[in-house]
Amino acid sequence: MSMKFLKRLGLVVLLVLVLAAWVMLPWFGALGLAALLALWMLLTRRGAQARSVTGVGVSTLPQRLGSSAVIVVGIAGVVGVLVALLAMAEGYAETLRKSGSEDTAIVLRGASAAEVASVLSREEITQIAQAPGVAKSAKGEPLVSAETVVAANLPVKGTTTDEEGSVQVRGVGDEAFAVRPQVRIVSGRKFQPGLKELIVGQGAARQFEGLEPGKQIRLGSQQWIVTGIFASGDSMESELWADAPVVAETYRRGASRNSVTVKLTDAAAFKEFKAALDANPQLKVDATTTLAFFAKQSEQMTKILRVIGIVVGTIMAIGAVFGALNTMFAAVATRAREIATLRAIGFPGLPVVVAVMLETMLLAAIGGVIGGAIAYLLFNGHAASTMAAGSVGKLSFELRVSGQLLWEGLKWALAIGFIGGLFPAVRAASVPVTTALREL
């Protein structure tokens, strides 16, 4: 009895170790393992025996189509849901990553975690613009954009209850377009300085009502005219842009601004720029590259979305594992005479274990590929939105089903197949031949 317990304990320990190593394995490592297994099956006697048993098992799959489909469909569901949820985290993080670069910097009041919590005076903005490392325009003017950030509520598209959502309004000047050259007008025209006009990002236009060129919307207590739609390929597409002095006047912000975005001469200039600001006793500000700033903003939400995806995937995976176990135990039981006969004529236990495992993992791989393909076709590029960390508005982004996510989904599928096939395989190889024949 104790020996049986130790064997089962050893099997569980082996399972945990294999899964731990599998989680960290890159795709080329998996290919290497597959190549080694193929060489073993081609060049060794036991490998050839495993190949023979596997061939017989795979050839009978059409006769067990219903039970085999349980594994495939169950694992396809797990992988499809997992990849779709992780694609939300990937799309969110990718949108914010594209919002920054190493040759631009953002300056906030010291200890401010977000733009909305920061206040910079006109004198501070002037000193920031004079710091070393700041790029100059063709006219010799520093490429510095002092910006005001406020929140506004607008009706959300596609609702029948007049639901409103929060959108971030950014007060900018012409310098904002020089600092962010990726911003381009795709419909209508730019706003005119001094007027209550604004341009809207493509993401905001998709999400909120009334953001078409020529229409009027209410911001604060006043009417504003939408003059154009812009594209940038990053988080700025979720915002509304207007003239900074007009926004500041409407929301009673005076001459202060929330942040300053600076174009640097190159990425290497950031260290000198930051050191000069830190050494200035008149300034109490924090400077960081926009790449690092937006990457930090994406961390928390990305973690939350990934945790949700993994928790949901794990719950579904447990059900898929039990389905695979039930199916493979039944498959082994129906082939008990065949397996017993093979062992009686000299086939050792290892080829039998490998054959059953390969059969299960083949079905798991098929399920993983189907689930990944469904997730890619249905969700890649699908528009979504959520409240952005450190922001006062929703961030519009697209779900991104990357190659890495598809590989993660396939790894989950193969892990489920490994767990679902291991115990039936070991049982098939360890039951005494006489007992197996007697059970029939």
Short mmCIF file of C-alpha atoms in Angstrom, two decimals:
data_model
loop_
_atom_site.label_atom_id
_atom_site.label_comp_id
_atom_site.label_asym_id
_atom_site.label_seq_id
_atom_site.Cartn_x
_atom_site.Cartn_y
_atom_site.Cartn_z
CA MET A 1 0.00 0.00 0.00
CA SER A 2 2.80 2.38 0.91
CA MET A 3 4.62 1.56 -2.34
CA LYS A 4 1.51 2.41 -4.37
CA PHE A 5 1.20 5.70 -2.48
CA LEU A 6 4.85 6.57 -3.15
CA LYS A 7 4.41 5.84 -6.84
CA ARG A 8 1.39 8.13 -7.04
CA LEU A 9 3.20 10.83 -5.09
CA GLY A 10 6.17 10.54 -7.43
CA LEU A 11 3.83 10.86 -10.40
CA VAL A 12 2.30 14.05 -8.98
CA VAL A 13 5.76 15.52 -8.26
CA LEU A 14 6.85 14.67 -11.81
CA LEU A 15 3.72 16.34 -13.16
CA VAL A 16 4.36 19.54 -11.17
CA LEU A 17 8.02 19.70 -12.28
CA VAL A 18 7.15 19.12 -15.94
CA LEU A 19 4.42 21.79 -15.89
CA ALA A 20 6.72 24.28 -14.15
CA ALA A 21 9.39 23.75 -16.82
CA TRP A 22 6.77 23.84 -19.59
CA VAL A 23 5.45 27.25 -18.50
CA MET A 24 8.90 28.81 -18.96
CA LEU A 25 9.72 27.00 -22.21
CA PRO A 26 10.01 29.21 -25.33
CA TRP A 27 8.66 28.03 -28.68
CA PHE A 28 12.09 27.01 -30.00
CA GLY A 29 12.63 24.91 -26.86
CA ALA A 30 9.38 23.06 -27.60
CA LEU A 31 10.54 22.47 -31.18
CA GLY A 32 13.80 21.08 -29.82
CA LEU A 33 11.93 18.67 -27.55
CA ALA A 34 9.74 17.58 -30.46
CA ALA A 35 12.84 16.96 -32.59
CA LEU A 36 14.47 14.86 -29.84
CA LEU A 37 11.29 12.81 -29.45
CA ALA A 38 11.13 12.24 -33.20
CA LEU A 39 14.78 11.09 -33.28
CA TRP A 40 14.14 8.74 -30.36
CA MET A 41 11.15 7.21 -32.13
CA LEU A 42 13.09 6.83 -35.37
CA LEU A 43 16.46 5.58 -34.10
CA THR A 44 15.77 3.43 -31.04
CA ARG A 45 14.02 0.10 -30.58
CA ARG A 46 11.67 1.32 -27.88
CA GLY A 47 10.99 4.42 -29.92
CA ALA A 48 10.00 2.26 -32.86
CA GLN A 49 7.69 0.27 -30.56
CA ALA A 50 6.12 3.52 -29.34
CA ARG A 51 5.69 4.60 -32.96
CA SER A 52 3.88 1.38 -33.78
CA VAL A 53 1.52 1.61 -30.82
CA THR A 54 0.86 5.29 -31.55
CA GLY A 55 0.02 4.50 -35.16
CA VAL A 56 -2.53 1.90 -34.11
CA GLY A 57 -4.13 4.28 -31.61
CA VAL A 58 -4.32 7.20 -34.03
CA SER A 59 -5.80 4.96 -36.72
CA THR A 60 -8.72 4.14 -34.42
CA LEU A 61 -9.57 7.79 -33.68
CA PRO A 62 -12.29 7.94 -36.40
CA GLN A 63 -14.04 5.07 -34.60
CA ARG A 64 -13.96 7.13 -31.37
CA LEU A 65 -14.91 10.41 -32.99
CA GLY A 66 -17.46 11.41 -30.36
CA SER A 67 -15.23 10.83 -27.34
CA SER A 68 -12.22 12.38 -29.11
CA ALA A 69 -14.31 15.47 -29.91
CA VAL A 70 -14.86 15.98 -26.16
CA ILE A 71 -11.15 16.65 -25.73
CA VAL A 72 -10.81 18.80 -28.85
CA VAL A 73 -13.88 20.97 -28.19
CA GLY A 74 -13.14 21.36 -24.47
CA ILE A 75 -9.56 22.46 -25.07
CA ALA A 76 -10.55 24.69 -28.00
CA GLY A 77 -12.95 26.50 -25.66
CA VAL A 78 -10.26 26.98 -23.03
CA VAL A 79 -7.72 28.32 -25.51
CA GLY A 80 -10.23 30.55 -27.30
CA VAL A 81 -11.40 32.25 -24.10
CA LEU A 82 -7.89 32.51 -22.67
CA VAL A 83 -6.39 34.06 -25.81
CA ALA A 84 -9.31 36.49 -26.18
CA LEU A 85 -8.94 37.73 -22.59
CA LEU A 86 -5.16 38.00 -22.83
CA ALA A 87 -5.60 39.85 -26.14
CA MET A 88 -7.34 42.62 -24.18
CA ALA A 89 -4.27 43.06 -21.97
CA GLU A 90 -1.96 42.90 -24.99
CA GLY A 91 -3.98 45.46 -26.95
CA TYR A 92 -4.22 47.83 -23.98
CA ALA A 93 -0.47 47.67 -23.30
CA GLU A 94 0.41 47.97 -27.00
CA THR A 95 -1.70 51.13 -27.40
CA LEU A 96 0.06 52.82 -24.49
CA ARG A 97 3.49 51.58 -25.59
CA LYS A 98 2.99 53.25 -28.97
CA SER A 99 2.09 56.51 -27.21
CA GLY A 100 5.66 57.14 -26.10
CA SER A 101 9.22 57.22 -27.35
CA GLU A 102 12.71 57.58 -25.94
CA ASP A 103 13.35 60.94 -27.60
CA THR A 104 10.38 62.71 -26.01
CA ALA A 105 9.94 63.49 -22.32
CA ILE A 106 7.00 64.45 -20.13
CA VAL A 107 7.42 66.75 -17.14
CA LEU A 108 4.99 66.80 -14.21
CA ARG A 109 4.87 68.43 -10.80
CA GLY A 110 7.02 66.41 -8.38
CA ALA A 111 5.38 63.28 -6.93
CA SER A 112 2.46 63.50 -9.39
CA ALA A 113 1.44 60.08 -10.62
CA ALA A 114 -0.66 61.41 -13.51
CA GLU A 115 -1.15 64.52 -15.60
CA VAL A 116 -4.46 65.42 -13.95
CA ALA A 117 -2.76 65.58 -10.53
CA SER A 118 0.00 67.92 -11.72
CA VAL A 119 0.10 71.73 -11.92
CA LEU A 120 2.88 73.72 -13.54
CA SER A 121 3.12 77.52 -13.52
CA ARG A 122 4.04 79.68 -16.49
CA GLU A 123 7.48 80.42 -14.96
CA GLU A 124 8.18 76.72 -14.52
CA ILE A 125 7.17 75.99 -18.10
CA THR A 126 9.56 78.69 -19.34
CA GLN A 127 12.47 77.22 -17.38
CA ILE A 128 11.70 73.71 -18.61
CA ALA A 129 11.79 74.95 -22.22
CA GLN A 130 15.26 76.46 -21.62
CA ALA A 131 16.79 73.24 -20.28
CA PRO A 132 19.62 71.60 -22.25
CA GLY A 133 18.70 68.75 -24.59
CA VAL A 134 15.47 70.31 -25.85
CA ALA A 135 15.14 70.18 -29.65
CA LYS A 136 14.54 73.38 -31.61
CA SER A 137 12.22 74.10 -34.52
CA ALA A 138 13.35 75.53 -37.83
CA LYS A 139 12.68 78.98 -36.35
CA GLY A 140 14.91 78.22 -33.38
CA GLU A 141 12.04 77.86 -30.92
CA PRO A 142 12.07 75.03 -28.35
CA LEU A 143 9.78 72.12 -29.21
CA VAL A 144 7.84 72.16 -25.96
CA SER A 145 4.11 71.59 -25.58
CA ALA A 146 2.50 72.85 -22.34
CA GLU A 147 -0.87 71.13 -22.01
CA THR A 148 -4.02 71.28 -19.91
CA VAL A 149 -5.90 68.04 -19.19
CA VAL A 150 -9.52 67.99 -18.02
CA ALA A 151 -12.46 65.58 -18.02
CA ALA A 152 -15.79 65.87 -19.82
CA ASN A 153 -18.87 63.66 -19.96
CA LEU A 154 -20.39 62.77 -23.32
CA PRO A 155 -23.20 60.40 -24.37
CA VAL A 156 -21.92 56.93 -25.28
CA LYS A 157 -22.83 55.46 -28.66
CA GLY A 158 -25.15 52.49 -28.86
CA THR A 159 -27.04 53.09 -25.61
CA THR A 160 -30.76 53.74 -25.20
CA THR A 161 -30.54 55.11 -21.65
CA ASP A 162 -28.55 58.29 -22.41
CA GLU A 163 -25.55 56.76 -20.67
CA GLU A 164 -22.57 59.09 -20.43
CA GLY A 165 -18.90 58.26 -20.33
CA SER A 166 -15.80 60.21 -19.37
CA VAL A 167 -13.51 61.53 -22.08
CA GLN A 168 -10.20 63.32 -21.64
CA VAL A 169 -9.94 66.81 -23.14
CA ARG A 170 -6.42 68.06 -23.85
CA GLY A 171 -5.68 71.74 -24.31
CA VAL A 172 -2.77 72.12 -26.73
CA GLY A 173 -1.10 74.54 -29.10
CA ASP A 174 0.65 74.13 -32.44
CA GLU A 175 3.67 72.79 -30.56
CA ALA A 176 1.73 69.60 -29.71
CA PHE A 177 1.70 68.61 -33.38
CA ALA A 178 5.45 69.22 -33.67
CA VAL A 179 6.17 67.18 -30.55
CA ARG A 180 3.88 64.39 -31.77
CA PRO A 181 4.40 64.20 -35.54
CA GLN A 182 2.33 61.01 -35.75
CA VAL A 183 -0.86 63.02 -35.15
CA ARG A 184 -2.57 63.81 -38.46
CA ILE A 185 -5.97 65.15 -39.43
CA VAL A 186 -7.94 62.50 -41.35
CA SER A 187 -11.25 64.36 -41.66
CA GLY A 188 -12.15 68.05 -41.47
CA ARG A 189 -9.59 70.59 -40.27
CA LYS A 190 -7.65 71.69 -37.19
CA PHE A 191 -9.21 73.94 -34.58
CA GLN A 192 -8.48 77.67 -34.75
CA PRO A 193 -6.71 79.27 -31.76
CA GLY A 194 -8.93 81.40 -29.57
CA LEU A 195 -12.18 79.73 -30.66
CA LYS A 196 -14.29 77.06 -29.01
CA GLU A 197 -13.37 74.48 -31.59
CA LEU A 198 -11.91 71.04 -31.12
CA ILE A 199 -10.66 67.97 -32.95
CA VAL A 200 -11.40 64.43 -31.79
CA GLY A 201 -9.44 61.20 -31.95
CA GLN A 202 -10.73 58.31 -34.01
CA GLY A 203 -11.19 56.19 -30.89
CA ALA A 204 -13.28 58.87 -29.19
CA ALA A 205 -15.34 59.36 -32.35
CA ARG A 206 -16.17 55.63 -32.39
CA GLN A 207 -17.17 55.64 -28.75
CA PHE A 208 -19.15 58.85 -28.19
CA GLU A 209 -22.15 60.45 -29.88
CA GLY A 210 -21.95 63.71 -31.79
CA LEU A 211 -18.22 63.75 -32.54
CA GLU A 212 -18.51 64.33 -36.27
CA PRO A 213 -17.05 67.40 -38.03
CA GLY A 214 -19.55 70.25 -38.06
CA LYS A 215 -21.52 69.09 -35.01
CA GLN A 216 -21.74 70.87 -31.68
CA ILE A 217 -21.16 69.36 -28.24
CA ARG A 218 -21.37 70.79 -24.74
CA LEU A 219 -18.16 70.99 -22.70
CA GLY A 220 -18.50 72.60 -19.32
CA SER A 221 -21.36 75.04 -19.73
CA GLN A 222 -20.56 76.06 -23.30
CA GLN A 223 -21.07 74.82 -26.84
CA TRP A 224 -18.06 73.70 -28.86
CA ILE A 225 -17.81 72.87 -32.56
CA VAL A 226 -16.09 69.71 -33.77
CA THR A 227 -13.89 70.72 -36.71
CA GLY A 228 -12.00 67.52 -37.46
CA ILE A 229 -10.97 63.97 -36.61
CA PHE A 230 -7.36 62.98 -36.08
CA ALA A 231 -5.45 59.70 -36.06
CA SER A 232 -2.25 58.92 -34.19
CA GLY A 233 -2.21 55.13 -33.69
CA ASP A 234 -1.82 55.48 -29.93
CA SER A 235 -3.72 56.48 -26.79
CA MET A 236 -4.15 60.08 -27.99
CA GLU A 237 -6.91 58.82 -30.31
CA SER A 238 -9.13 58.50 -27.24
CA GLU A 239 -8.93 62.24 -26.51
CA LEU A 240 -10.42 65.56 -27.60
CA TRP A 241 -7.96 68.34 -28.44
CA ALA A 242 -8.66 72.06 -28.32
CA ASP A 243 -6.79 75.34 -27.92
CA ALA A 244 -5.03 75.33 -24.52
CA PRO A 245 -5.89 78.92 -23.44
CA VAL A 246 -9.56 78.40 -24.33
CA VAL A 247 -9.71 75.10 -22.39
CA ALA A 248 -7.95 76.72 -19.41
CA GLU A 249 -10.39 79.64 -19.47
CA THR A 250 -13.44 77.38 -19.73
CA TYR A 251 -12.36 75.25 -16.80
CA ARG A 252 -10.85 78.17 -14.81
CA ARG A 253 -7.28 76.93 -14.84
CA GLY A 254 -5.67 80.32 -15.45
CA ALA A 255 -2.16 80.33 -16.91
CA SER A 256 -1.13 77.04 -15.29
CA ARG A 257 -0.84 73.79 -17.20
CA ASN A 258 -0.89 70.14 -16.14
CA SER A 259 2.11 68.84 -18.03
CA VAL A 260 4.85 69.68 -20.48
CA THR A 261 5.81 67.32 -23.30
CA VAL A 262 9.26 67.96 -24.73
CA LYS A 263 10.91 66.86 -27.95
CA LEU A 264 14.57 66.04 -27.23
CA THR A 265 17.47 66.34 -29.65
CA ASP A 266 17.87 62.56 -29.37
CA ALA A 267 17.29 59.75 -26.88
CA ALA A 268 20.71 60.26 -25.27
CA ALA A 269 19.82 63.87 -24.40
CA PHE A 270 17.26 62.80 -21.80
CA LYS A 271 19.87 62.22 -19.09
CA GLU A 272 21.25 65.74 -19.45
CA PHE A 273 17.73 67.21 -19.64
CA LYS A 274 16.58 65.44 -16.47
CA ALA A 275 19.77 66.28 -14.58
CA ALA A 276 19.35 69.98 -15.39
CA LEU A 277 15.76 70.00 -14.10
CA ASP A 278 16.72 68.12 -10.93
CA ALA A 279 19.56 70.56 -10.27
CA ASN A 280 17.35 73.66 -10.67
CA PRO A 281 16.32 74.80 -7.15
CA GLN A 282 13.35 76.72 -8.57
CA LEU A 283 11.81 73.58 -10.03
CA LYS A 284 10.16 70.72 -8.18
CA VAL A 285 9.31 68.49 -11.10
CA ASP A 286 9.70 64.90 -12.28
CA ALA A 287 10.81 64.17 -15.85
CA THR A 288 10.59 60.81 -17.58
CA THR A 289 10.61 59.62 -21.14
CA THR A 290 7.14 59.29 -22.58
CA LEU A 291 7.94 55.64 -23.34
CA ALA A 292 8.57 54.91 -19.65
CA PHE A 293 5.63 57.08 -18.56
CA PHE A 294 3.02 55.28 -20.65
CA ALA A 295 4.58 51.86 -19.99
CA LYS A 296 4.16 52.46 -16.26
CA GLN A 297 0.56 53.53 -16.79
CA SER A 298 -0.21 50.26 -18.58
CA GLU A 299 1.32 47.98 -15.93
CA GLN A 300 -1.53 47.79 -13.43
CA MET A 301 -4.39 47.40 -15.90
CA THR A 302 -2.41 44.89 -17.95
CA LYS A 303 -1.78 42.80 -14.83
CA ILE A 304 -5.47 42.92 -13.89
CA LEU A 305 -6.56 41.81 -17.35
CA ARG A 306 -3.97 39.02 -17.45
CA VAL A 307 -4.97 37.77 -14.00
CA ILE A 308 -8.63 37.69 -15.06
CA GLY A 309 -7.71 35.76 -18.20
CA ILE A 310 -5.55 33.24 -16.33
CA VAL A 311 -8.12 32.69 -13.57
CA VAL A 312 -10.95 32.13 -16.06
CA GLY A 313 -8.70 29.96 -18.21
CA THR A 314 -7.64 27.88 -15.21
CA ILE A 315 -11.23 27.24 -14.16
CA MET A 316 -12.12 26.14 -17.69
CA ALA A 317 -8.90 24.12 -17.96
CA ILE A 318 -9.81 22.08 -14.88
CA GLY A 319 -13.03 21.03 -16.58
CA ALA A 320 -11.15 20.22 -19.78
CA VAL A 321 -8.64 18.10 -17.85
CA PHE A 322 -11.41 16.01 -16.29
CA GLY A 323 -12.97 15.60 -19.73
CA ALA A 324 -9.65 14.43 -21.15
CA LEU A 325 -9.06 12.06 -18.23
CA ASN A 326 -12.49 10.53 -18.59
CA THR A 327 -12.09 10.14 -22.35
CA MET A 328 -8.61 8.66 -22.22
CA PHE A 329 -9.43 6.25 -19.37
CA ALA A 330 -12.36 5.05 -21.50
CA ALA A 331 -10.11 4.77 -24.56
CA VAL A 332 -7.52 2.76 -22.62
CA ALA A 333 -10.25 0.51 -21.26
CA THR A 334 -11.56 -0.28 -24.75
CA ARG A 335 -8.01 -1.08 -25.89
CA ALA A 336 -7.09 -3.11 -22.82
CA ARG A 337 -6.88 -6.41 -24.78
CA GLU A 338 -4.68 -4.80 -27.42
CA ILE A 339 -2.34 -3.23 -24.86
CA ALA A 340 -2.17 -6.42 -22.80
CA THR A 341 -1.33 -8.44 -25.91
CA LEU A 342 1.47 -6.06 -26.86
CA ARG A 343 2.95 -6.25 -23.40
CA ALA A 344 2.64 -10.04 -23.42
CA ILE A 345 4.76 -10.31 -26.58
CA GLY A 346 7.51 -8.16 -25.10
CA PHE A 347 6.52 -4.50 -25.42
CA PRO A 348 7.74 -2.70 -22.26
CA GLY A 349 5.66 -0.10 -20.42
CA LEU A 350 7.46 3.00 -21.77
CA PRO A 351 6.27 2.69 -25.41
CA VAL A 352 2.70 2.23 -24.18
CA VAL A 353 2.93 5.34 -21.98
CA VAL A 354 4.41 7.40 -24.81
CA ALA A 355 1.79 6.17 -27.28
CA VAL A 356 -1.16 7.08 -25.07
CA MET A 357 0.42 10.46 -24.22
CA LEU A 358 1.07 11.27 -27.89
CA GLU A 359 -2.50 10.41 -28.82
CA THR A 360 -3.88 12.69 -26.11
CA MET A 361 -1.53 15.55 -26.92
CA LEU A 362 -2.35 15.25 -30.62
CA LEU A 363 -6.01 15.83 -29.79
CA ALA A 364 -5.00 18.66 -27.44
CA ALA A 365 -2.89 20.30 -30.14
CA ILE A 366 -5.79 20.15 -32.59
CA GLY A 367 -8.03 21.76 -29.98
CA GLY A 368 -5.40 24.42 -29.25
CA VAL A 369 -5.00 25.32 -32.91
CA ILE A 370 -8.78 25.53 -33.42
CA GLY A 371 -9.23 27.66 -30.29
CA GLY A 372 -6.39 29.99 -31.26
CA ALA A 373 -7.72 30.35 -34.81
CA ILE A 374 -11.22 31.18 -33.56
CA ALA A 375 -9.82 33.78 -31.12
CA TYR A 376 -7.74 35.36 -33.89
CA LEU A 377 -10.59 35.51 -36.40
CA LEU A 378 -13.17 36.85 -33.94
CA PHE A 379 -11.16 39.14 -31.68
CA ASN A 380 -7.97 40.34 -33.37
CA GLY A 381 -8.49 44.05 -34.09
CA HIS A 382 -11.82 44.13 -32.20
CA ALA A 383 -12.40 47.59 -30.68
CA ALA A 384 -12.72 47.90 -26.90
CA SER A 385 -12.40 50.58 -24.25
CA THR A 386 -11.81 50.94 -20.54
CA MET A 387 -10.89 53.62 -18.04
CA ALA A 388 -7.21 54.34 -18.51
CA ALA A 389 -4.89 54.31 -15.51
CA GLY A 390 -3.74 57.82 -14.58
CA SER A 391 -6.35 59.35 -16.86
CA VAL A 392 -9.78 60.94 -16.53
CA GLY A 393 -11.18 59.36 -19.67
CA LYS A 394 -11.70 56.04 -21.35
CA LEU A 395 -8.95 54.56 -23.46
CA SER A 396 -10.01 53.08 -26.77
CA PHE A 397 -7.85 50.22 -28.01
CA GLU A 398 -7.97 47.15 -30.23
CA LEU A 399 -7.59 43.58 -29.01
CA ARG A 400 -4.30 42.16 -30.25
CA VAL A 401 -3.91 38.42 -30.80
CA SER A 402 -0.16 38.18 -31.26
CA GLY A 403 1.94 35.19 -32.17
CA GLN A 404 3.15 35.02 -28.57
CA LEU A 405 -0.44 34.78 -27.30
CA LEU A 406 -1.21 32.00 -29.78
CA TRP A 407 1.86 30.13 -28.52
CA GLU A 408 0.68 30.62 -24.91
CA GLY A 409 -2.70 29.20 -25.86
CA LEU A 410 -1.08 26.18 -27.52
CA LYS A 411 1.10 25.63 -24.45
CA TRP A 412 -2.02 25.57 -22.29
CA ALA A 413 -3.62 23.07 -24.67
CA LEU A 414 -0.63 20.75 -24.59
CA ALA A 415 -0.38 21.06 -20.79
CA ILE A 416 -4.03 20.00 -20.48
CA GLY A 417 -3.35 17.12 -22.85
CA PHE A 418 -0.30 16.10 -20.82
CA ILE A 419 -2.26 16.02 -17.56
CA GLY A 420 -5.23 14.30 -19.18
CA GLY A 421 -3.11 11.60 -20.76
CA LEU A 422 -0.49 10.92 -18.10
CA PHE A 423 -2.58 9.00 -15.56
CA PRO A 424 -4.45 6.84 -18.10
CA ALA A 425 -1.11 6.11 -19.81
CA VAL A 426 0.59 5.05 -16.60
CA ARG A 427 -2.37 2.87 -15.68
CA ALA A 428 -2.32 1.20 -19.10
CA ALA A 429 1.38 0.41 -18.72
CA SER A 430 1.28 -0.69 -15.07
CA VAL A 431 -1.75 -3.00 -14.90
CA PRO A 432 -0.51 -6.63 -14.89
CA VAL A 433 -1.13 -8.42 -18.18
CA THR A 434 -3.18 -11.18 -16.56
CA THR A 435 -5.35 -8.62 -14.75
CA ALA A 436 -5.93 -6.64 -17.95
CA LEU A 437 -6.98 -9.77 -19.85
CA ARG A 438 -9.20 -10.90 -16.99
CA GLU A 439 -11.02 -7.51 -16.94
CA LEU A 440 -12.28 -8.29 -20.41
#
